[in-house]
PDB file of N, CA and C and ligand atoms in Angstrom:
ATOM      1  N   MET A   1      64.833 -37.642   2.564  1.00  0.00           N
ATOM      2  CA  MET A   1      63.661 -37.234   1.802  1.00  0.00           C
ATOM      3  C   MET A   1      62.504 -36.953   2.756  1.00  0.00           C
ATOM      4  N   THR A   2      61.831 -35.857   2.556  1.00  0.00           N
ATOM      5  CA  THR A   2      60.702 -35.494   3.398  1.00  0.00           C
ATOM      6  C   THR A   2      59.421 -36.120   2.850  1.00  0.00           C
ATOM      7  N   VAL A   3      58.648 -36.719   3.728  1.00  0.00           N
ATOM      8  CA  VAL A   3      57.373 -37.312   3.327  1.00  0.00           C
ATOM      9  C   VAL A   3      56.259 -36.368   3.753  1.00  0.00           C
ATOM     10  N   ASN A   4      55.471 -35.925   2.785  1.00  0.00           N
ATOM     11  CA  ASN A   4      54.316 -35.090   3.118  1.00  0.00           C
ATOM     12  C   ASN A   4      53.187 -35.970   3.619  1.00  0.00           C
ATOM     13  N   LEU A   5      52.613 -35.583   4.750  1.00  0.00           N
ATOM     14  CA  LEU A   5      51.512 -36.340   5.327  1.00  0.00           C
ATOM     15  C   LEU A   5      50.201 -35.603   5.127  1.00  0.00           C
ATOM     16  N   VAL A   6      49.152 -36.370   4.910  1.00  0.00           N
ATOM     17  CA  VAL A   6      47.795 -35.837   4.852  1.00  0.00           C
ATOM     18  C   VAL A   6      47.075 -36.352   6.088  1.00  0.00           C
ATOM     19  N   THR A   7      46.398 -35.467   6.798  1.00  0.00           N
ATOM     20  CA  THR A   7      45.755 -35.839   8.059  1.00  0.00           C
ATOM     21  C   THR A   7      44.255 -35.608   7.995  1.00  0.00           C
ATOM     22  N   GLY A   8      43.519 -36.600   8.491  1.00  0.00           N
ATOM     23  CA  GLY A   8      42.074 -36.472   8.627  1.00  0.00           C
ATOM     24  C   GLY A   8      41.695 -36.712  10.083  1.00  0.00           C
ATOM     25  N   LYS A   9      40.547 -36.192  10.472  1.00  0.00           N
ATOM     26  CA  LYS A   9      40.096 -36.344  11.855  1.00  0.00           C
ATOM     27  C   LYS A   9      38.667 -36.860  11.888  1.00  0.00           C
ATOM     28  N   CYS A  10      38.321 -37.457  13.034  1.00  0.00           N
ATOM     29  CA  CYS A  10      36.933 -37.846  13.241  1.00  0.00           C
ATOM     30  C   CYS A  10      36.093 -36.586  13.461  1.00  0.00           C
ATOM     31  N   LEU A  11      34.808 -36.777  13.560  1.00  0.00           N
ATOM     32  CA  LEU A  11      33.901 -35.630  13.657  1.00  0.00           C
ATOM     33  C   LEU A  11      34.213 -34.726  14.840  1.00  0.00           C
ATOM     34  N   CYS A  12      34.539 -35.287  15.990  1.00  0.00           N
ATOM     35  CA  CYS A  12      34.798 -34.461  17.180  1.00  0.00           C
ATOM     36  C   CYS A  12      36.251 -34.010  17.281  1.00  0.00           C
ATOM     37  N   GLY A  13      37.148 -34.587  16.470  1.00  0.00           N
ATOM     38  CA  GLY A  13      38.547 -34.174  16.473  1.00  0.00           C
ATOM     39  C   GLY A  13      39.416 -34.907  17.484  1.00  0.00           C
ATOM     40  N   GLN A  14      38.848 -35.867  18.189  1.00  0.00           N
ATOM     41  CA  GLN A  14      39.590 -36.590  19.235  1.00  0.00           C
ATOM     42  C   GLN A  14      40.625 -37.547  18.651  1.00  0.00           C
ATOM     43  N   ILE A  15      40.366 -38.052  17.445  1.00  0.00           N
ATOM     44  CA  ILE A  15      41.261 -39.028  16.809  1.00  0.00           C
ATOM     45  C   ILE A  15      41.634 -38.532  15.422  1.00  0.00           C
ATOM     46  N   SER A  16      42.907 -38.673  15.097  1.00  0.00           N
ATOM     47  CA  SER A  16      43.338 -38.283  13.752  1.00  0.00           C
ATOM     48  C   SER A  16      44.151 -39.408  13.131  1.00  0.00           C
ATOM     49  N   VAL A  17      44.140 -39.425  11.809  1.00  0.00           N
ATOM     50  CA  VAL A  17      44.892 -40.403  11.035  1.00  0.00           C
ATOM     51  C   VAL A  17      45.706 -39.636   9.999  1.00  0.00           C
ATOM     52  N   SER A  18      47.009 -39.920   9.976  1.00  0.00           N
ATOM     53  CA  SER A  18      47.889 -39.296   8.993  1.00  0.00           C
ATOM     54  C   SER A  18      48.496 -40.368   8.114  1.00  0.00           C
ATOM     55  N   VAL A  19      48.511 -40.103   6.816  1.00  0.00           N
ATOM     56  CA  VAL A  19      49.094 -41.039   5.853  1.00  0.00           C
ATOM     57  C   VAL A  19      49.957 -40.262   4.869  1.00  0.00           C
ATOM     58  N   PRO A  20      50.940 -40.937   4.268  1.00  0.00           N
ATOM     59  CA  PRO A  20      51.775 -40.256   3.268  1.00  0.00           C
ATOM     60  C   PRO A  20      50.927 -39.823   2.071  1.00  0.00           C
ATOM     61  N   GLU A  21      51.177 -38.626   1.602  1.00  0.00           N
ATOM     62  CA  GLU A  21      50.417 -38.064   0.485  1.00  0.00           C
ATOM     63  C   GLU A  21      50.508 -38.938  -0.763  1.00  0.00           C
ATOM     64  N   THR A  22      51.638 -39.597  -0.960  1.00  0.00           N
ATOM     65  CA  THR A  22      51.849 -40.408  -2.169  1.00  0.00           C
ATOM     66  C   THR A  22      50.879 -41.588  -2.241  1.00  0.00           C
ATOM     67  N   ILE A  23      50.459 -42.102  -1.084  1.00  0.00           N
ATOM     68  CA  ILE A  23      49.512 -43.234  -1.068  1.00  0.00           C
ATOM     69  C   ILE A  23      48.157 -42.800  -1.608  1.00  0.00           C
ATOM     70  N   LEU A  24      47.781 -41.564  -1.344  1.00  0.00           N
ATOM     71  CA  LEU A  24      46.476 -41.072  -1.785  1.00  0.00           C
ATOM     72  C   LEU A  24      46.411 -40.889  -3.298  1.00  0.00           C
ATOM     73  N   ILE A  25      47.554 -40.673  -3.914  1.00  0.00           N
ATOM     74  CA  ILE A  25      47.589 -40.376  -5.343  1.00  0.00           C
ATOM     75  C   ILE A  25      47.311 -41.617  -6.183  1.00  0.00           C
ATOM     76  N   GLU A  26      47.745 -42.778  -5.694  1.00  0.00           N
ATOM     77  CA  GLU A  26      47.602 -44.007  -6.466  1.00  0.00           C
ATOM     78  C   GLU A  26      46.211 -44.607  -6.283  1.00  0.00           C
ATOM     79  N   SER A  27      45.465 -44.698  -7.368  1.00  0.00           N
ATOM     80  CA  SER A  27      44.079 -45.161  -7.291  1.00  0.00           C
ATOM     81  C   SER A  27      43.966 -46.618  -6.843  1.00  0.00           C
ATOM     82  N   LYS A  28      45.034 -47.419  -7.036  1.00  0.00           N
ATOM     83  CA  LYS A  28      44.980 -48.821  -6.602  1.00  0.00           C
ATOM     84  C   LYS A  28      44.816 -48.945  -5.093  1.00  0.00           C
ATOM     85  N   ASN A  29      45.093 -47.883  -4.355  1.00  0.00           N
ATOM     86  CA  ASN A  29      44.996 -47.914  -2.894  1.00  0.00           C
ATOM     87  C   ASN A  29      43.618 -47.509  -2.374  1.00  0.00           C
ATOM     88  N   VAL A  30      42.718 -47.177  -3.289  1.00  0.00           N
ATOM     89  CA  VAL A  30      41.417 -46.657  -2.882  1.00  0.00           C
ATOM     90  C   VAL A  30      40.319 -47.571  -3.409  1.00  0.00           C
ATOM     91  N   GLY A  31      39.298 -47.809  -2.594  1.00  0.00           N
ATOM     92  CA  GLY A  31      38.211 -48.639  -3.075  1.00  0.00           C
ATOM     93  C   GLY A  31      36.950 -48.489  -2.247  1.00  0.00           C
ATOM     94  N   LEU A  32      35.851 -48.877  -2.868  1.00  0.00           N
ATOM     95  CA  LEU A  32      34.561 -48.879  -2.181  1.00  0.00           C
ATOM     96  C   LEU A  32      34.259 -50.293  -1.726  1.00  0.00           C
ATOM     97  N   CYS A  33      33.626 -50.432  -0.569  1.00  0.00           N
ATOM     98  CA  CYS A  33      33.135 -51.744  -0.144  1.00  0.00           C
ATOM     99  C   CYS A  33      31.647 -51.604   0.143  1.00  0.00           C
ATOM    100  N   TYR A  34      30.881 -52.511  -0.475  1.00  0.00           N
ATOM    101  CA  TYR A  34      29.419 -52.478  -0.344  1.00  0.00           C
ATOM    102  C   TYR A  34      28.910 -53.564   0.596  1.00  0.00           C
ATOM    103  N   CYS A  35      29.784 -54.231   1.331  1.00  0.00           N
ATOM    104  CA  CYS A  35      29.311 -55.328   2.183  1.00  0.00           C
ATOM    105  C   CYS A  35      28.374 -54.784   3.273  1.00  0.00           C
ATOM    106  N   LYS A  36      27.549 -55.667   3.779  1.00  0.00           N
ATOM    107  CA  LYS A  36      26.537 -55.271   4.772  1.00  0.00           C
ATOM    108  C   LYS A  36      27.195 -54.631   5.999  1.00  0.00           C
ATOM    109  N   ASN A  37      28.305 -55.201   6.444  1.00  0.00           N
ATOM    110  CA  ASN A  37      28.940 -54.695   7.667  1.00  0.00           C
ATOM    111  C   ASN A  37      29.497 -53.282   7.477  1.00  0.00           C
ATOM    112  N   CYS A  38      30.091 -53.024   6.332  1.00  0.00           N
ATOM    113  CA  CYS A  38      30.602 -51.669   6.068  1.00  0.00           C
ATOM    114  C   CYS A  38      29.440 -50.681   5.971  1.00  0.00           C
ATOM    115  N   ARG A  39      28.355 -51.105   5.342  1.00  0.00           N
ATOM    116  CA  ARG A  39      27.201 -50.199   5.224  1.00  0.00           C
ATOM    117  C   ARG A  39      26.620 -49.897   6.599  1.00  0.00           C
ATOM    118  N   GLN A  40      26.528 -50.907   7.459  1.00  0.00           N
ATOM    119  CA  GLN A  40      25.976 -50.673   8.796  1.00  0.00           C
ATOM    120  C   GLN A  40      26.935 -49.856   9.656  1.00  0.00           C
ATOM    121  N   THR A  41      28.226 -50.103   9.520  1.00  0.00           N
ATOM    122  CA  THR A  41      29.212 -49.350  10.300  1.00  0.00           C
ATOM    123  C   THR A  41      29.146 -47.856   9.986  1.00  0.00           C
ATOM    124  N   GLY A  42      29.056 -47.552   8.707  1.00  0.00           N
ATOM    125  CA  GLY A  42      29.081 -46.146   8.311  1.00  0.00           C
ATOM    126  C   GLY A  42      27.716 -45.506   8.181  1.00  0.00           C
ATOM    127  N   GLY A  43      26.655 -46.322   8.226  1.00  0.00           N
ATOM    128  CA  GLY A  43      25.325 -45.761   8.030  1.00  0.00           C
ATOM    129  C   GLY A  43      25.180 -45.165   6.635  1.00  0.00           C
ATOM    130  N   CYS A  44      25.775 -45.863   5.642  1.00  0.00           N
ATOM    131  CA  CYS A  44      25.775 -45.330   4.279  1.00  0.00           C
ATOM    132  C   CYS A  44      25.681 -46.489   3.279  1.00  0.00           C
ATOM    133  N   LEU A  45      25.666 -46.164   2.002  1.00  0.00           N
ATOM    134  CA  LEU A  45      25.512 -47.184   0.964  1.00  0.00           C
ATOM    135  C   LEU A  45      26.790 -47.969   0.689  1.00  0.00           C
ATOM    136  N   ALA A  46      27.946 -47.393   1.044  1.00  0.00           N
ATOM    137  CA  ALA A  46      29.227 -48.066   0.855  1.00  0.00           C
ATOM    138  C   ALA A  46      30.267 -47.365   1.716  1.00  0.00           C
ATOM    139  N   SER A  47      31.341 -48.084   2.007  1.00  0.00           N
ATOM    140  CA  SER A  47      32.450 -47.413   2.692  1.00  0.00           C
ATOM    141  C   SER A  47      33.500 -47.063   1.641  1.00  0.00           C
ATOM    142  N   TYR A  48      34.106 -45.928   1.803  1.00  0.00           N
ATOM    143  CA  TYR A  48      35.160 -45.457   0.911  1.00  0.00           C
ATOM    144  C   TYR A  48      36.464 -45.660   1.663  1.00  0.00           C
ATOM    145  N   ASN A  49      37.311 -46.559   1.151  1.00  0.00           N
ATOM    146  CA  ASN A  49      38.474 -47.000   1.922  1.00  0.00           C
ATOM    147  C   ASN A  49      39.793 -46.681   1.243  1.00  0.00           C
ATOM    148  N   LEU A  50      40.769 -46.418   2.079  1.00  0.00           N
ATOM    149  CA  LEU A  50      42.149 -46.296   1.648  1.00  0.00           C
ATOM    150  C   LEU A  50      42.868 -47.518   2.191  1.00  0.00           C
ATOM    151  N   TYR A  51      43.441 -48.328   1.289  1.00  0.00           N
ATOM    152  CA  TYR A  51      44.115 -49.555   1.696  1.00  0.00           C
ATOM    153  C   TYR A  51      45.609 -49.292   1.761  1.00  0.00           C
ATOM    154  N   LEU A  52      46.208 -49.563   2.926  1.00  0.00           N
ATOM    155  CA  LEU A  52      47.633 -49.321   3.058  1.00  0.00           C
ATOM    156  C   LEU A  52      48.217 -50.187   4.164  1.00  0.00           C
ATOM    157  N   PRO A  53      49.541 -50.404   4.128  1.00  0.00           N
ATOM    158  CA  PRO A  53      50.176 -51.158   5.204  1.00  0.00           C
ATOM    159  C   PRO A  53      50.032 -50.397   6.521  1.00  0.00           C
ATOM    160  N   GLU A  54      49.886 -51.140   7.591  1.00  0.00           N
ATOM    161  CA  GLU A  54      49.681 -50.538   8.905  1.00  0.00           C
ATOM    162  C   GLU A  54      50.799 -49.558   9.262  1.00  0.00           C
ATOM    163  N   LYS A  55      52.026 -49.869   8.836  1.00  0.00           N
ATOM    164  CA  LYS A  55      53.168 -49.023   9.192  1.00  0.00           C
ATOM    165  C   LYS A  55      53.062 -47.622   8.579  1.00  0.00           C
ATOM    166  N   ASP A  56      52.266 -47.465   7.544  1.00  0.00           N
ATOM    167  CA  ASP A  56      52.163 -46.172   6.871  1.00  0.00           C
ATOM    168  C   ASP A  56      51.091 -45.254   7.465  1.00  0.00           C
ATOM    169  N   ALA A  57      50.355 -45.744   8.447  1.00  0.00           N
ATOM    170  CA  ALA A  57      49.295 -44.924   9.059  1.00  0.00           C
ATOM    171  C   ALA A  57      49.711 -44.512  10.464  1.00  0.00           C
ATOM    172  N   ILE A  58      49.577 -43.245  10.746  1.00  0.00           N
ATOM    173  CA  ILE A  58      49.862 -42.724  12.090  1.00  0.00           C
ATOM    174  C   ILE A  58      48.527 -42.359  12.728  1.00  0.00           C
ATOM    175  N   ILE A  59      48.181 -43.084  13.783  1.00  0.00           N
ATOM    176  CA  ILE A  59      46.924 -42.839  14.483  1.00  0.00           C
ATOM    177  C   ILE A  59      47.225 -42.066  15.753  1.00  0.00           C
ATOM    178  N   GLN A  60      46.542 -40.971  15.962  1.00  0.00           N
ATOM    179  CA  GLN A  60      46.670 -40.235  17.218  1.00  0.00           C
ATOM    180  C   GLN A  60      45.322 -40.260  17.913  1.00  0.00           C
ATOM    181  N   GLY A  61      45.342 -40.562  19.207  1.00  0.00           N
ATOM    182  CA  GLY A  61      44.114 -40.737  19.957  1.00  0.00           C
ATOM    183  C   GLY A  61      43.912 -42.224  20.220  1.00  0.00           C
ATOM    184  N   GLU A  62      42.863 -42.563  20.932  1.00  0.00           N
ATOM    185  CA  GLU A  62      42.626 -43.955  21.329  1.00  0.00           C
ATOM    186  C   GLU A  62      41.279 -44.424  20.810  1.00  0.00           C
ATOM    187  N   PRO A  63      41.249 -44.958  19.587  1.00  0.00           N
ATOM    188  CA  PRO A  63      39.970 -45.444  19.082  1.00  0.00           C
ATOM    189  C   PRO A  63      39.488 -46.669  19.866  1.00  0.00           C
ATOM    190  N   LYS A  64      38.208 -46.849  19.916  1.00  0.00           N
ATOM    191  CA  LYS A  64      37.596 -48.041  20.507  1.00  0.00           C
ATOM    192  C   LYS A  64      37.593 -49.105  19.412  1.00  0.00           C
ATOM    193  N   ILE A  65      37.800 -50.366  19.801  1.00  0.00           N
ATOM    194  CA  ILE A  65      37.873 -51.458  18.820  1.00  0.00           C
ATOM    195  C   ILE A  65      36.653 -52.365  18.955  1.00  0.00           C
ATOM    196  N   TYR A  66      36.007 -52.636  17.838  1.00  0.00           N
ATOM    197  CA  TYR A  66      34.940 -53.635  17.787  1.00  0.00           C
ATOM    198  C   TYR A  66      35.440 -54.789  16.927  1.00  0.00           C
ATOM    199  N   LEU A  67      35.402 -56.016  17.478  1.00  0.00           N
ATOM    200  CA  LEU A  67      35.825 -57.194  16.713  1.00  0.00           C
ATOM    201  C   LEU A  67      34.639 -57.699  15.910  1.00  0.00           C
ATOM    202  N   ASP A  68      34.715 -57.493  14.610  1.00  0.00           N
ATOM    203  CA  ASP A  68      33.635 -57.861  13.699  1.00  0.00           C
ATOM    204  C   ASP A  68      33.856 -59.292  13.225  1.00  0.00           C
ATOM    205  N   SER A  69      33.093 -60.231  13.771  1.00  0.00           N
ATOM    206  CA  SER A  69      33.286 -61.641  13.423  1.00  0.00           C
ATOM    207  C   SER A  69      32.235 -62.149  12.444  1.00  0.00           C
ATOM    208  N   SER A  70      31.300 -61.309  12.053  1.00  0.00           N
ATOM    209  CA  SER A  70      30.252 -61.769  11.126  1.00  0.00           C
ATOM    210  C   SER A  70      30.572 -61.347   9.697  1.00  0.00           C
ATOM    211  N   THR A  71      31.838 -61.547   9.292  1.00  0.00           N
ATOM    212  CA  THR A  71      32.269 -61.176   7.942  1.00  0.00           C
ATOM    213  C   THR A  71      31.958 -62.300   6.962  1.00  0.00           C
ATOM    214  N   THR A  72      31.884 -61.977   5.686  1.00  0.00           N
ATOM    215  CA  THR A  72      31.519 -62.975   4.687  1.00  0.00           C
ATOM    216  C   THR A  72      32.590 -64.063   4.535  1.00  0.00           C
ATOM    217  N   ASN A  73      33.861 -63.734   4.759  1.00  0.00           N
ATOM    218  CA  ASN A  73      34.909 -64.757   4.615  1.00  0.00           C
ATOM    219  C   ASN A  73      35.327 -65.358   5.959  1.00  0.00           C
ATOM    220  N   GLY A  74      34.674 -64.946   7.037  1.00  0.00           N
ATOM    221  CA  GLY A  74      34.939 -65.537   8.337  1.00  0.00           C
ATOM    222  C   GLY A  74      36.106 -64.935   9.100  1.00  0.00           C
ATOM    223  N   GLN A  75      36.863 -64.046   8.452  1.00  0.00           N
ATOM    224  CA  GLN A  75      37.984 -63.418   9.147  1.00  0.00           C
ATOM    225  C   GLN A  75      37.458 -62.344  10.093  1.00  0.00           C
ATOM    226  N   ILE A  76      38.077 -62.249  11.248  1.00  0.00           N
ATOM    227  CA  ILE A  76      37.681 -61.227  12.205  1.00  0.00           C
ATOM    228  C   ILE A  76      38.373 -59.915  11.848  1.00  0.00           C
ATOM    229  N   ILE A  77      37.576 -58.890  11.639  1.00  0.00           N
ATOM    230  CA  ILE A  77      38.102 -57.566  11.300  1.00  0.00           C
ATOM    231  C   ILE A  77      37.991 -56.675  12.530  1.00  0.00           C
ATOM    232  N   GLN A  78      39.067 -55.995  12.837  1.00  0.00           N
ATOM    233  CA  GLN A  78      39.014 -54.989  13.900  1.00  0.00           C
ATOM    234  C   GLN A  78      38.467 -53.703  13.291  1.00  0.00           C
ATOM    235  N   ARG A  79      37.351 -53.253  13.818  1.00  0.00           N
ATOM    236  CA  ARG A  79      36.793 -51.984  13.348  1.00  0.00           C
ATOM    237  C   ARG A  79      37.000 -50.947  14.441  1.00  0.00           C
ATOM    238  N   ALA A  80      37.782 -49.928  14.124  1.00  0.00           N
ATOM    239  CA  ALA A  80      38.092 -48.886  15.102  1.00  0.00           C
ATOM    240  C   ALA A  80      37.182 -47.688  14.865  1.00  0.00           C
ATOM    241  N   PHE A  81      36.686 -47.150  15.963  1.00  0.00           N
ATOM    242  CA  PHE A  81      35.819 -45.979  15.849  1.00  0.00           C
ATOM    243  C   PHE A  81      36.034 -45.067  17.049  1.00  0.00           C
ATOM    244  N   CYS A  82      35.641 -43.834  16.903  1.00  0.00           N
ATOM    245  CA  CYS A  82      35.766 -42.882  17.998  1.00  0.00           C
ATOM    246  C   CYS A  82      34.620 -43.128  18.978  1.00  0.00           C
ATOM    247  N   GLU A  83      34.971 -43.366  20.231  1.00  0.00           N
ATOM    248  CA  GLU A  83      33.912 -43.648  21.210  1.00  0.00           C
ATOM    249  C   GLU A  83      33.156 -42.386  21.595  1.00  0.00           C
ATOM    250  N   ASN A  84      33.675 -41.251  21.233  1.00  0.00           N
ATOM    251  CA  ASN A  84      32.977 -40.001  21.551  1.00  0.00           C
ATOM    252  C   ASN A  84      31.946 -39.634  20.485  1.00  0.00           C
ATOM    253  N   CYS A  85      32.353 -39.645  19.213  1.00  0.00           N
ATOM    254  CA  CYS A  85      31.432 -39.198  18.156  1.00  0.00           C
ATOM    255  C   CYS A  85      30.955 -40.342  17.264  1.00  0.00           C
ATOM    256  N   GLY A  86      31.566 -41.529  17.376  1.00  0.00           N
ATOM    257  CA  GLY A  86      31.118 -42.690  16.608  1.00  0.00           C
ATOM    258  C   GLY A  86      31.675 -42.802  15.206  1.00  0.00           C
ATOM    259  N   SER A  87      32.525 -41.891  14.808  1.00  0.00           N
ATOM    260  CA  SER A  87      33.085 -41.953  13.449  1.00  0.00           C
ATOM    261  C   SER A  87      33.941 -43.207  13.257  1.00  0.00           C
ATOM    262  N   PRO A  88      33.746 -43.924  12.141  1.00  0.00           N
ATOM    263  CA  PRO A  88      34.665 -45.031  11.832  1.00  0.00           C
ATOM    264  C   PRO A  88      36.057 -44.459  11.562  1.00  0.00           C
ATOM    265  N   ILE A  89      37.093 -45.132  12.087  1.00  0.00           N
ATOM    266  CA  ILE A  89      38.472 -44.643  11.910  1.00  0.00           C
ATOM    267  C   ILE A  89      39.231 -45.542  10.942  1.00  0.00           C
ATOM    268  N   TYR A  90      39.232 -46.859  11.230  1.00  0.00           N
ATOM    269  CA  TYR A  90      39.901 -47.797  10.321  1.00  0.00           C
ATOM    270  C   TYR A  90      39.372 -49.200  10.562  1.00  0.00           C
ATOM    271  N   GLY A  91      39.637 -50.063   9.604  1.00  0.00           N
ATOM    272  CA  GLY A  91      39.372 -51.483   9.756  1.00  0.00           C
ATOM    273  C   GLY A  91      40.709 -52.192   9.596  1.00  0.00           C
ATOM    274  N   ARG A  92      40.938 -53.218  10.403  1.00  0.00           N
ATOM    275  CA  ARG A  92      42.224 -53.918  10.347  1.00  0.00           C
ATOM    276  C   ARG A  92      41.983 -55.417  10.275  1.00  0.00           C
ATOM    277  N   ASN A  93      42.572 -56.017   9.244  1.00  0.00           N
ATOM    278  CA  ASN A  93      42.545 -57.458   9.106  1.00  0.00           C
ATOM    279  C   ASN A  93      43.748 -57.992   9.877  1.00  0.00           C
ATOM    280  N   PRO A  94      43.543 -58.734  10.959  1.00  0.00           N
ATOM    281  CA  PRO A  94      44.665 -59.192  11.797  1.00  0.00           C
ATOM    282  C   PRO A  94      45.697 -60.026  11.039  1.00  0.00           C
ATOM    283  N   SER A  95      45.307 -60.690   9.961  1.00  0.00           N
ATOM    284  CA  SER A  95      46.277 -61.504   9.235  1.00  0.00           C
ATOM    285  C   SER A  95      47.078 -60.649   8.269  1.00  0.00           C
TER     286      SER A  95
HETATM  287 ZN1  LIG B   1      35.436 -38.324  17.449  1.00  0.00          ZN
HETATM  288 ZN1  LIG B   2      33.000 -54.100   3.663  1.00  0.00          ZN
END
């Protein structure tokens, strides 16, 4: 079976993320986060997120990682961003 991938890129095009098209269709995989850290990371009122298992995301390029330890639940979140243009790429909960 062929899996159709949808690909997005950061502002400068240095990093891309591809995910299966089927994940985008299901609304349970999409959500907004209004926490202070997401707002500061994106410079916006909320982050618009696609939640998926790590194995389903194909990252091309080398994002820079910031370890965000000032989260409300105390878990350290890896926040990946493009070091060239600053675009947020993904957030990863190590657990
Ligand atoms: Zn970039
Ligand atoms: Zn958040």
